[in-house]
Amino acid sequence: MAPLSTRLLFQRGRPKSDRLGKIRSLDLSGLNLLSEDLDLNLLGRLKQLQELDLSDNQLETLPADLGLPHLHVLHCANNQLSDVTPLCQFPQLEELSLEGNPFLTVSDSLKITFLLPELRKFNGKDVSTTRSKAENLNRELTTRVATHWRKFMAALSPEEQAKAQANFVKSAVRNVRYGPVSLSEFTQWRVRMISEELVASGGTHAREADMPEGPHKATATQEPRARPVALRRPGDTPLSLSPQKRVCTSPLAPVEGSPVGSESSQLEPLHFLQCHSKNNSPSDLRTQLWACAFEPAWDEGQAGATSQTVATCGGEAVCVIDCQTGIVLHKYKVPGEEFFSVAWTTLTVVTQTGHKKRWNVLAAAGLRGLVRLLHVQAGFCCGLIRGHKKAIATLCFSPTHETHLFTASYDKRIILWDIGTPNQDYEFQASHLLTLDTTSTPLRLCPVAPCPDTYLLAGCEGGCCCWDVRLDQPQKRRVCEVEFVFSEGSEASGQRVDGLAFVNEDVVASKGSSLGTICLWSWSQTWQGRGSQPTVAVVVLARLQWSPTILAYFSLSTCPDKGLVLCGDEQGSVWIYDVRPLLAQRSPPQAAPQAPTQILKWPQPQALGQTVTKTMVNTVVANPTFTYLTALTDSNIVAIWRRGEP
């Protein structure tokens, strides 16, 4: 594209005029403009310009001084912008569009509310909600900076205080933390600004700010409702349970127990959200929630890395939630879809200028048999995989290949895809690597921890199966290589396995093969005893006592870093097992199942200051450090617990 010219501005400007100073609206979209093409001298002559469209170009930044004091509307969609701070030069801006800029994040959205005080619409939506979130975060950050100021200055003598104020800003940026990892850029940006203002005032503004109100909790109905026979699945053969057997009374005494782990303190209820409700209605208790997954930490691989951002799916929506504040950071909706599964991966992408960026991508799939690859921060779907004719029950990424994705469907197939890396327009082109045939519906997928590139485990309606997934083998379509059974006798096989996860590099936790228990078994010992047989009995290390319910599809999860197994039940409780002592013992498993370390009870309504009915907890996931625990219920409630300080 040639540099901007006076002639081009006259052609694309409105109203038509022979003077640049009279143009009020200018359309420069779709010209493949680079940032250096924006001629400041030329654009600075547009003194009356009120609306500017720079969409569909290649802009990586906006010049710091475009000289447009009366600009009210700015469109910069589908560019390569990565910094919003130059927008502060447009204090009168009322409407802004930045969709399709892949490197802008939710932090940038919050920054905009501070930079543009007159802004009313952002990406076509009212900004009041975003502004409210930013104000809540700002109040908490102001309080924490003020507290840090007092502690920082109290450690210094009067002579040192005068010299140390400049160092306070660096100390505050380094030490003051609040909010999710995904907002760390915004919080550090605001902490720096607040600290600089505090230093400029000589500390006179160091006072406790009003604490922000907590996020709205879910409001459930006051009347208990009938429990479903089992969680709904679009399977070929639904469960046929009599109404008299809907709920089984547990013979177990409530096990409140001590906190999990000697270094831990009790888990406390933090947020109860109905973010998947149809039309945001609090009376919607029918939307079924299915799966959740914590986002990979940005500093993954470093000591103490964790994440407090969780993706949940249910109904026609996928939500990304900050566990600390309860803020729904992003919401992606597909009318007519019902999402059953979500999974994260972290890719390395190269920008047009050659810079490498780490980018978290969220895969979501469900009823329509499609996988959507979501650019969470930008809020759009950047890839669509059409591989199954029936609903996708679950999916997972390979732990060793960031672009390898397994999808399991009610068409009784598991497919391994390579989603590839996105092109310059951030579009994916997936390739089909393997097809694994099953004899029944696969419910859970689990790459084998010690050899994830070699074997894949799946919990299915008809049992637990294993496939060879090595890509150097010639067959691209494979049948089950081994079926694992959990008991002796003619009924040893064909038992549903609806929970499956590795506790460590060798031990597998599985559920569903026997009533009221969770089984811990050794992968290595089981595999060594396999020989060439197509069916092999697992080597059981221990059994964990669980609810004796006959209901199905309660998904268990593990927290390998802490040696924990977690599972919900039909009474709204979360069963937590610290299995490290069991794994350390060398003796044969005891006959009686091991009791849980703790049963986390559904809070009483009066404890929450609201009405939250007892409900089925079908999915429980904790982040790697076990700081936050997220549970999904059959009554459309996302529940978040936090582990208190030890």
XYZ file of C-alpha atoms in Angstrom:
646
model
C 0.000 0.000 0.000
C 1.318 3.453 -0.942
C 1.522 6.049 1.839
C -1.594 8.020 2.620
C -2.224 10.960 0.333
C -4.425 14.011 0.384
C -6.304 12.627 -2.600
C -7.088 9.365 -0.778
C -8.401 11.235 2.259
C -10.699 13.323 0.046
C -11.956 10.166 -1.671
C -12.721 8.327 1.592
C -13.761 11.263 3.721
C -17.273 12.512 4.482
C -18.757 14.994 3.910
C -17.215 15.648 0.555
C -15.055 18.758 0.744
C -11.987 20.386 -0.779
C -10.563 21.017 2.680
C -9.276 18.316 5.043
C -10.291 20.400 8.037
C -13.980 19.924 7.177
C -13.952 16.101 7.000
C -15.876 14.564 9.923
C -15.831 10.853 8.975
C -12.962 8.935 7.356
C -12.903 5.286 6.208
C -9.353 3.886 5.870
C -10.348 0.220 6.308
C -9.011 -2.646 4.199
C -5.933 -0.825 2.877
C -3.278 -3.101 4.457
C -1.872 -0.063 6.244
C 1.136 -0.504 8.512
C 1.688 1.679 11.546
C 4.363 3.698 9.726
C 1.861 4.521 6.962
C -0.121 6.756 9.313
C 1.277 10.152 8.322
C 1.006 12.362 11.415
C 1.364 15.592 9.477
C -1.403 14.623 7.072
C -3.816 13.176 9.640
C -3.142 16.084 11.969
C -4.917 18.378 9.490
C -8.238 16.594 10.150
C -9.121 18.984 12.969
C -12.878 18.263 12.873
C -12.670 14.480 12.436
C -15.167 12.695 14.679
C -15.221 9.152 13.257
C -12.240 7.120 11.979
C -12.289 3.551 10.631
C -8.894 1.791 10.567
C -10.285 -1.775 10.535
C -8.827 -4.632 8.481
C -5.280 -3.296 8.257
C -1.901 -4.442 9.628
C -1.443 -1.908 12.431
C 0.732 -3.109 15.318
C 0.489 0.158 17.236
C -1.185 3.551 17.050
C 1.103 6.603 16.895
C 1.247 8.452 20.202
C -0.026 11.731 18.745
C -2.420 11.556 15.826
C -3.705 15.034 16.610
C -7.446 14.242 16.500
C -8.870 16.105 19.511
C -12.554 15.720 18.558
C -12.566 11.990 17.743
C -15.701 10.309 19.118
C -15.776 6.989 17.222
C -12.774 4.778 16.403
C -12.849 1.380 14.647
C -9.610 -0.642 14.731
C -10.953 -4.184 14.360
C -8.868 -6.929 12.711
C -5.399 -5.476 13.141
C -2.310 -6.588 15.092
C -2.535 -4.122 17.988
C -0.966 -5.193 21.267
C -1.069 -1.956 23.308
C -4.041 0.263 24.120
C -2.259 3.009 26.064
C -1.974 5.337 22.988
C -5.773 5.625 23.118
C -5.450 8.087 26.002
C -4.904 10.791 23.360
C -8.646 10.572 22.547
C -10.304 11.738 25.799
C -13.631 12.407 24.017
C -13.916 8.900 22.545
C -17.393 7.416 23.067
C -17.331 4.326 20.865
C -14.413 1.949 20.209
C -14.060 -1.291 18.260
C -11.022 -3.583 18.689
C -12.343 -7.054 17.799
C -9.973 -9.364 15.966
C -6.762 -8.022 17.508
C -5.416 -11.356 18.795
C -2.837 -9.912 21.180
C -5.258 -7.737 23.130
C -6.452 -9.324 26.358
C -9.064 -8.733 29.024
C -6.434 -6.611 30.816
C -6.528 -4.220 27.872
C -10.313 -4.037 28.102
C -10.004 -2.952 31.730
C -7.255 -0.453 30.907
C -9.536 1.172 28.357
C -12.091 2.065 31.032
C -9.415 4.158 32.791
C -7.933 5.655 29.637
C -11.269 6.692 28.099
C -13.601 8.161 30.748
C -16.287 9.099 28.167
C -16.443 5.663 26.505
C -19.977 4.226 26.255
C -19.596 1.330 23.806
C -16.706 -1.079 23.397
C -16.898 -3.723 20.659
C -20.584 -2.931 20.264
C -21.425 -3.515 23.936
C -22.144 -1.223 26.845
C -19.017 -0.734 28.968
C -20.743 -0.288 32.312
C -20.154 -3.900 33.385
C -16.466 -3.806 32.437
C -16.089 -0.439 34.144
C -17.674 -1.848 37.296
C -15.208 -4.782 37.305
C -12.303 -2.389 36.848
C -13.514 -0.161 39.689
C -13.825 -3.139 42.041
C -10.307 -4.267 41.198
C -9.023 -0.711 41.522
C -10.480 -0.273 45.015
C -8.851 -3.482 46.204
C -5.530 -2.552 44.605
C -5.643 0.919 46.168
C -6.186 -0.626 49.588
C -3.327 -3.082 49.122
C -0.927 -0.428 47.856
C -1.756 1.780 50.853
C -1.145 -1.140 53.213
C 2.154 -1.903 51.478
C 3.149 1.780 51.800
C 2.700 1.722 55.580
C 4.670 -1.510 55.947
C 7.371 -0.289 53.569
C 7.839 3.066 55.316
C 7.560 1.665 58.858
C 10.754 -0.322 58.320
C 12.738 2.843 57.488
C 14.128 5.687 59.559
C 12.890 9.263 58.801
C 16.130 9.982 56.927
C 15.768 6.832 54.836
C 12.106 7.479 54.054
C 12.812 10.570 51.972
C 15.310 8.675 49.826
C 13.367 5.440 49.561
C 10.136 6.726 48.045
C 11.390 6.154 44.511
C 12.064 2.513 45.376
C 8.544 2.114 46.737
C 7.020 2.004 43.250
C 9.241 -0.909 42.239
C 8.502 -2.686 45.507
C 4.735 -2.259 45.111
C 4.720 -3.516 41.517
C 6.747 -6.534 42.607
C 4.785 -7.415 45.750
C 1.186 -6.211 45.485
C -0.938 -8.958 43.937
C -4.671 -9.340 43.413
C -6.952 -10.887 40.827
C -6.430 -13.637 38.258
C -3.224 -14.356 36.384
C -4.970 -13.296 33.184
C -5.347 -9.787 34.658
C -1.779 -9.495 35.980
C -0.816 -7.028 33.255
C -3.697 -4.745 34.233
C -3.095 -5.042 37.979
C 0.628 -4.274 37.662
C -0.192 -1.333 35.404
C -2.648 0.085 37.940
C -0.375 -0.664 40.917
C 2.366 1.371 39.251
C -0.004 4.298 38.653
C -1.448 4.175 42.184
C 2.048 3.936 43.695
C 3.337 6.880 41.676
C 0.334 8.976 42.784
C 0.967 7.947 46.388
C 4.634 8.925 46.209
C 3.730 12.257 44.560
C 1.381 13.030 47.451
C 4.066 12.209 49.996
C 1.911 9.442 51.398
C -1.017 11.681 52.340
C -3.352 9.508 50.264
C -2.295 6.317 52.017
C -5.575 5.333 53.628
C -7.770 2.299 53.533
C -10.013 2.364 50.475
C -13.531 1.042 50.643
C -13.507 -2.660 50.106
C -15.287 -3.642 46.886
C -18.513 -5.526 47.123
C -18.178 -9.203 46.393
C -19.423 -10.541 43.098
C -23.043 -11.582 42.937
C -23.640 -15.097 44.086
C -26.087 -17.469 42.502
C -29.656 -17.351 43.698
C -31.276 -20.743 43.595
C -34.902 -21.587 44.121
C -36.236 -22.011 47.643
C -38.101 -25.194 46.771
C -36.140 -28.424 46.349
C -36.743 -30.090 43.023
C -36.826 -33.712 42.004
C -33.521 -35.306 41.161
C -33.047 -36.771 37.698
C -32.560 -40.506 37.429
C -29.089 -39.899 36.054
C -27.202 -37.054 34.481
C -28.388 -36.554 30.931
C -26.223 -37.909 28.126
C -27.230 -38.266 24.471
C -26.196 -41.927 24.465
C -27.749 -44.608 22.311
C -29.067 -46.567 25.311
C -30.256 -44.490 28.282
C -30.084 -45.911 31.779
C -33.326 -47.558 32.894
C -33.572 -47.071 36.633
C -36.815 -47.292 38.536
C -38.052 -44.153 40.287
C -37.755 -45.914 43.639
C -33.978 -46.137 43.149
C -33.284 -42.528 42.293
C -31.513 -41.703 45.533
C -29.768 -44.215 47.765
C -29.313 -43.495 51.438
C -25.654 -43.717 52.327
C -24.789 -45.934 55.307
C -21.697 -43.840 55.921
C -21.468 -41.473 58.825
C -20.590 -37.942 57.700
C -16.812 -37.602 57.608
C -16.001 -33.966 58.197
C -12.416 -34.975 58.748
C -9.341 -32.889 59.190
C -8.072 -30.648 56.423
C -6.376 -32.408 53.542
C -2.620 -32.360 53.948
C -0.804 -31.329 57.089
C 0.174 -27.979 55.601
C -3.402 -27.111 54.595
C -6.304 -25.404 56.284
C -9.991 -25.801 55.627
C -11.635 -25.159 52.285
C -14.140 -22.324 52.459
C -17.033 -21.596 50.067
C -16.206 -18.555 47.970
C -18.571 -18.109 45.003
C -21.751 -19.702 43.681
C -22.449 -18.582 40.117
C -25.211 -19.157 37.566
C -23.238 -17.882 34.592
C -24.643 -20.507 32.195
C -28.292 -19.598 32.702
C -30.469 -18.983 29.674
C -31.072 -15.257 29.278
C -29.136 -14.819 32.551
C -32.228 -15.927 34.445
C -31.687 -16.942 38.119
C -34.713 -19.229 37.832
C -32.963 -21.428 35.245
C -32.059 -24.590 37.164
C -32.239 -26.910 34.162
C -29.138 -25.997 32.165
C -26.779 -28.922 32.747
C -23.122 -28.205 33.494
C -20.700 -30.849 32.253
C -16.992 -30.113 32.522
C -14.385 -27.641 33.753
C -10.637 -27.215 33.345
C -8.095 -24.829 34.860
C -6.142 -22.655 32.452
C -2.396 -23.397 32.224
C -0.367 -20.883 34.219
C 1.586 -18.350 32.168
C 4.717 -19.093 34.185
C 4.223 -22.851 33.971
C 7.433 -24.689 34.697
C 8.582 -22.214 37.328
C 8.417 -22.828 41.058
C 4.998 -22.038 42.493
C 3.289 -21.671 39.112
C -0.463 -22.148 39.274
C -3.671 -20.889 37.796
C -6.843 -19.496 39.306
C -8.728 -19.196 36.001
C -11.144 -21.990 35.147
C -13.183 -22.744 32.024
C -16.628 -24.271 32.493
C -19.093 -25.565 29.920
C -22.785 -26.272 29.911
C -25.774 -25.498 27.751
C -24.884 -23.231 24.855
C -22.065 -21.432 26.690
C -18.423 -21.741 27.656
C -17.381 -19.449 30.508
C -13.925 -18.478 31.765
C -14.026 -17.515 35.444
C -11.538 -15.990 37.854
C -11.837 -18.095 41.004
C -10.562 -15.377 43.338
C -13.026 -12.654 42.411
C -15.816 -14.701 40.851
C -15.683 -12.501 37.752
C -16.718 -14.143 34.478
C -13.825 -12.948 32.340
C -15.167 -14.294 29.043
C -18.329 -15.967 27.787
C -18.642 -17.693 24.426
C -22.096 -18.782 23.233
C -23.347 -20.890 20.331
C -27.169 -20.955 20.126
C -28.442 -24.509 19.733
C -25.197 -26.128 20.938
C -24.749 -28.024 24.199
C -21.129 -28.104 25.280
C -19.964 -31.287 27.041
C -16.193 -30.855 27.335
C -13.394 -28.259 27.448
C -9.595 -28.598 27.352
C -6.664 -26.151 27.294
C -3.378 -26.123 25.453
C -0.567 -23.561 25.246
C 0.850 -22.837 21.786
C 3.840 -20.836 20.605
C 2.864 -18.499 17.763
C 5.054 -16.212 15.667
C 3.754 -12.758 14.759
C 4.226 -11.083 11.385
C 7.171 -9.191 12.847
C 8.832 -12.440 13.969
C 8.071 -12.155 17.679
C 7.205 -15.352 19.558
C 4.237 -15.348 21.917
C 2.808 -18.015 24.219
C -0.919 -18.325 23.695
C -3.497 -20.357 25.618
C -6.142 -21.902 23.359
C -9.363 -23.444 24.672
C -11.023 -26.338 22.845
C -14.752 -26.891 23.406
C -17.029 -29.582 21.981
C -20.446 -31.107 22.485
C -23.769 -32.084 20.983
C -23.112 -31.056 17.382
C -19.948 -33.145 17.049
C -17.806 -30.086 16.336
C -14.648 -28.904 18.091
C -14.292 -25.162 18.441
C -10.841 -23.707 19.086
C -11.420 -20.503 21.012
C -9.216 -17.434 21.212
C -10.406 -16.632 24.701
C -8.977 -13.124 25.129
C -10.213 -11.887 21.757
C -13.532 -13.698 22.170
C -13.862 -15.523 18.877
C -13.627 -19.007 17.383
C -10.483 -19.315 15.299
C -10.801 -22.974 14.323
C -13.552 -25.518 13.676
C -12.986 -29.277 13.432
C -15.715 -31.401 11.848
C -14.828 -34.991 12.630
C -17.781 -36.770 14.247
C -21.341 -37.388 13.117
C -22.575 -37.689 16.687
C -21.987 -35.723 19.878
C -18.495 -35.464 21.344
C -18.515 -36.736 24.921
C -15.034 -35.635 25.966
C -11.719 -34.355 24.654
C -8.179 -33.854 25.921
C -4.829 -32.553 24.681
C -1.652 -34.591 24.724
C 0.592 -33.616 27.668
C 3.694 -33.812 25.435
C 2.510 -32.490 22.051
C 0.766 -29.156 22.438
C -1.063 -29.456 19.091
C -2.320 -33.052 19.491
C -5.970 -33.317 20.492
C -8.035 -36.452 21.253
C -11.808 -36.324 20.709
C -14.182 -39.099 21.845
C -17.686 -39.370 20.429
C -20.970 -41.209 20.754
C -20.222 -42.568 17.264
C -17.876 -44.938 19.184
C -14.720 -43.460 17.756
C -11.775 -41.652 19.274
C -9.850 -39.452 16.854
C -6.385 -37.972 17.295
C -5.961 -34.595 15.567
C -3.052 -32.296 15.000
C -4.623 -28.844 15.227
C -1.385 -27.281 13.939
C -0.350 -23.698 14.579
C -2.485 -20.799 13.371
C -1.671 -18.803 10.250
C -1.244 -15.022 10.134
C -5.017 -14.601 10.343
C -5.054 -16.865 13.432
C -6.930 -19.619 11.631
C -6.301 -23.320 12.306
C -6.160 -26.142 9.775
C -6.400 -29.452 11.650
C -5.173 -32.770 10.258
C -6.483 -36.254 11.076
C -3.785 -38.536 12.544
C -5.509 -41.640 13.970
C -8.920 -43.238 14.439
C -9.465 -45.543 17.423
C -12.576 -47.739 17.314
C -14.491 -48.543 20.497
C -17.239 -51.080 21.162
C -19.122 -48.684 23.458
C -19.331 -44.953 24.093
C -16.057 -43.489 25.443
C -16.696 -41.292 28.492
C -13.221 -40.314 29.756
C -9.827 -40.057 28.059
C -6.519 -40.403 29.845
C -3.075 -40.508 28.152
C -0.945 -42.996 30.088
C 1.262 -40.838 32.346
C 4.622 -42.654 31.974
C 4.238 -43.049 28.192
C 1.614 -40.586 26.847
C 2.909 -40.870 23.272
C 2.496 -44.649 23.329
C -0.796 -45.535 25.015
C -4.206 -43.968 25.623
C -6.663 -45.155 28.265
C -10.398 -44.586 27.941
C -13.207 -45.179 30.399
C -16.199 -46.368 28.384
C -19.774 -47.522 28.868
C -18.461 -51.063 28.377
C -15.308 -50.905 30.478
C -11.748 -49.557 30.484
C -9.803 -49.908 27.229
C -6.323 -49.103 25.974
C -4.965 -48.253 22.506
C -1.521 -47.996 21.002
C -1.290 -44.407 19.697
C 2.263 -44.416 18.375
C 2.376 -42.458 15.141
C 5.282 -44.458 13.706
C 2.997 -47.486 13.296
C 1.448 -48.037 9.834
C -2.207 -48.546 10.831
C -4.182 -45.310 10.947
C -7.304 -47.048 12.225
C -6.995 -49.280 15.274
C -9.128 -51.379 17.562
C -8.774 -51.663 21.319
C -5.542 -53.448 22.212
C -6.321 -54.329 25.832
C -9.421 -54.285 28.014
C -8.856 -53.916 31.767
C -11.183 -55.618 34.255
C -11.540 -54.918 37.964
C -12.922 -58.130 39.430
C -12.956 -61.871 38.839
C -15.855 -63.832 37.348
C -18.094 -63.864 34.327
C -19.217 -60.276 34.912
C -15.686 -58.940 35.149
C -15.908 -57.139 31.829
C -18.557 -54.857 30.391
C -18.811 -52.632 33.460
C -19.044 -48.888 32.916
C -15.987 -46.799 33.843
C -17.076 -43.165 34.146
C -14.096 -41.838 36.124
C -10.435 -42.167 35.122
C -7.287 -40.203 35.984
C -3.635 -40.779 36.931
C -2.691 -39.960 40.537
C 1.037 -40.099 39.768
C 3.279 -41.601 37.089
C 2.039 -45.115 37.824
C -1.195 -45.156 39.831
C -4.592 -44.846 38.143
C -7.821 -43.890 39.908
C -10.970 -45.258 38.285
C -14.647 -45.303 39.205
C -17.775 -47.074 38.055
C -16.682 -50.695 37.935
C -18.022 -51.475 41.408
C -20.666 -49.837 43.578
C -19.582 -47.391 46.255
C -15.826 -47.510 45.655
C -13.047 -45.833 43.734
C -10.241 -48.152 42.660
C -6.514 -47.327 42.761
C -4.479 -49.630 40.531
C -0.944 -49.864 39.194
C -0.393 -49.330 35.486
C 3.127 -50.826 35.472
C 2.246 -53.967 37.441
C -0.913 -54.526 35.419
C 0.909 -54.092 32.109
C 3.745 -56.411 33.137
C 1.244 -59.175 33.811
C -0.590 -58.715 30.545
C 1.379 -60.961 28.235
C -0.440 -61.173 24.912
C -3.940 -61.438 26.357
C -6.618 -59.014 25.137
C -8.174 -58.881 28.611
C -6.218 -58.391 31.826
C -7.202 -57.913 35.465
C -5.831 -54.765 37.061
C -3.442 -54.960 40.024
C -5.432 -53.192 42.725
C -3.425 -51.161 45.239
C -6.331 -49.827 47.280
C -10.038 -49.104 47.201
C -11.542 -45.816 48.356
C -14.909 -45.594 50.052
C -17.359 -43.498 48.027
C -21.132 -42.950 47.858
C -23.083 -46.168 47.157
C -25.354 -44.343 44.705
C -26.519 -46.166 41.598
C -26.458 -42.929 39.603
C -23.774 -42.623 36.943
C -21.466 -40.062 35.338
C -19.890 -38.506 38.426
C -16.465 -37.613 37.103
C -13.481 -38.007 39.398
C -10.307 -35.932 39.101
C -6.851 -35.928 40.662
C -4.366 -33.372 41.897
C -1.065 -35.226 41.332
C 1.138 -32.547 42.911
C -0.744 -33.028 46.184
C -1.562 -36.752 45.908
C -5.314 -36.091 45.960
C -8.352 -37.784 44.438
C -11.624 -35.821 44.257
C -15.185 -36.805 43.386
C -18.653 -35.347 43.892
C -21.826 -37.238 44.779
C -25.615 -37.128 44.522
C -25.988 -35.325 47.875
C -23.991 -32.233 46.930
C -20.814 -33.321 48.725
C -17.215 -33.417 47.506
C -15.172 -36.442 48.604
C -11.464 -35.687 49.011
C -8.835 -38.389 49.491
C -5.189 -37.838 50.378
C -3.806 -41.095 48.960
C -0.117 -40.482 49.636
C -0.090 -42.786 52.700
C -1.777 -45.528 50.645
C 0.770 -45.205 47.863
C 3.660 -45.332 50.302
C 2.579 -48.575 51.985
C 3.999 -51.848 50.669
C 1.440 -54.204 52.204
C -1.449 -55.690 50.171
C -4.637 -53.614 50.008
C -6.976 -53.853 52.974
C -10.293 -55.606 52.517
C -12.316 -52.602 53.653
C -12.249 -49.504 51.435
C -10.335 -46.534 52.816
C -12.457 -43.672 54.129
C -12.019 -40.206 52.599
C -9.747 -37.712 54.278
C -12.489 -35.122 54.105
C -16.052 -34.765 52.831
C -16.750 -31.210 51.790
C -20.427 -30.585 52.516
C -22.677 -28.322 50.483
C -22.995 -25.126 52.588
C -26.211 -24.442 54.435
C -28.232 -21.557 52.973
C -27.923 -19.448 56.129
C -24.145 -19.756 55.986
C -24.190 -18.155 52.561
C -26.722 -15.456 53.365
C -28.947 -16.806 50.585
C -30.832 -19.878 49.446
C -28.777 -22.538 47.696
C -30.465 -25.923 47.500
C -28.686 -29.222 47.998
C -27.662 -30.451 44.609
C -25.794 -33.158 42.722
C -22.073 -32.425 42.227
C -21.143 -34.213 39.012
C -17.705 -32.696 38.314
C -14.924 -31.509 40.648
C -11.551 -30.105 39.573
C -8.799 -28.437 41.640
C -5.903 -26.340 40.385
C -2.398 -27.864 40.731
C -1.617 -26.208 44.067
C -5.061 -27.078 45.467
C -5.709 -23.405 46.199
C -9.059 -23.396 44.402
C -11.615 -26.121 43.851
C -14.403 -25.816 41.276
C -17.508 -28.009 41.340
C -20.316 -28.242 38.789
C -23.851 -29.195 39.746
C -26.995 -30.520 38.109
C -28.856 -27.344 39.117
C -26.801 -24.955 36.990
C -24.487 -23.723 39.752
C -20.721 -23.297 39.459
C -19.380 -23.565 43.007
C -15.901 -22.370 43.931
C -14.103 -23.169 47.175
C -10.808 -21.675 48.323
C -8.270 -23.209 50.666
C -7.631 -20.841 53.561
C -4.202 -19.766 54.695
C -2.457 -22.394 56.847
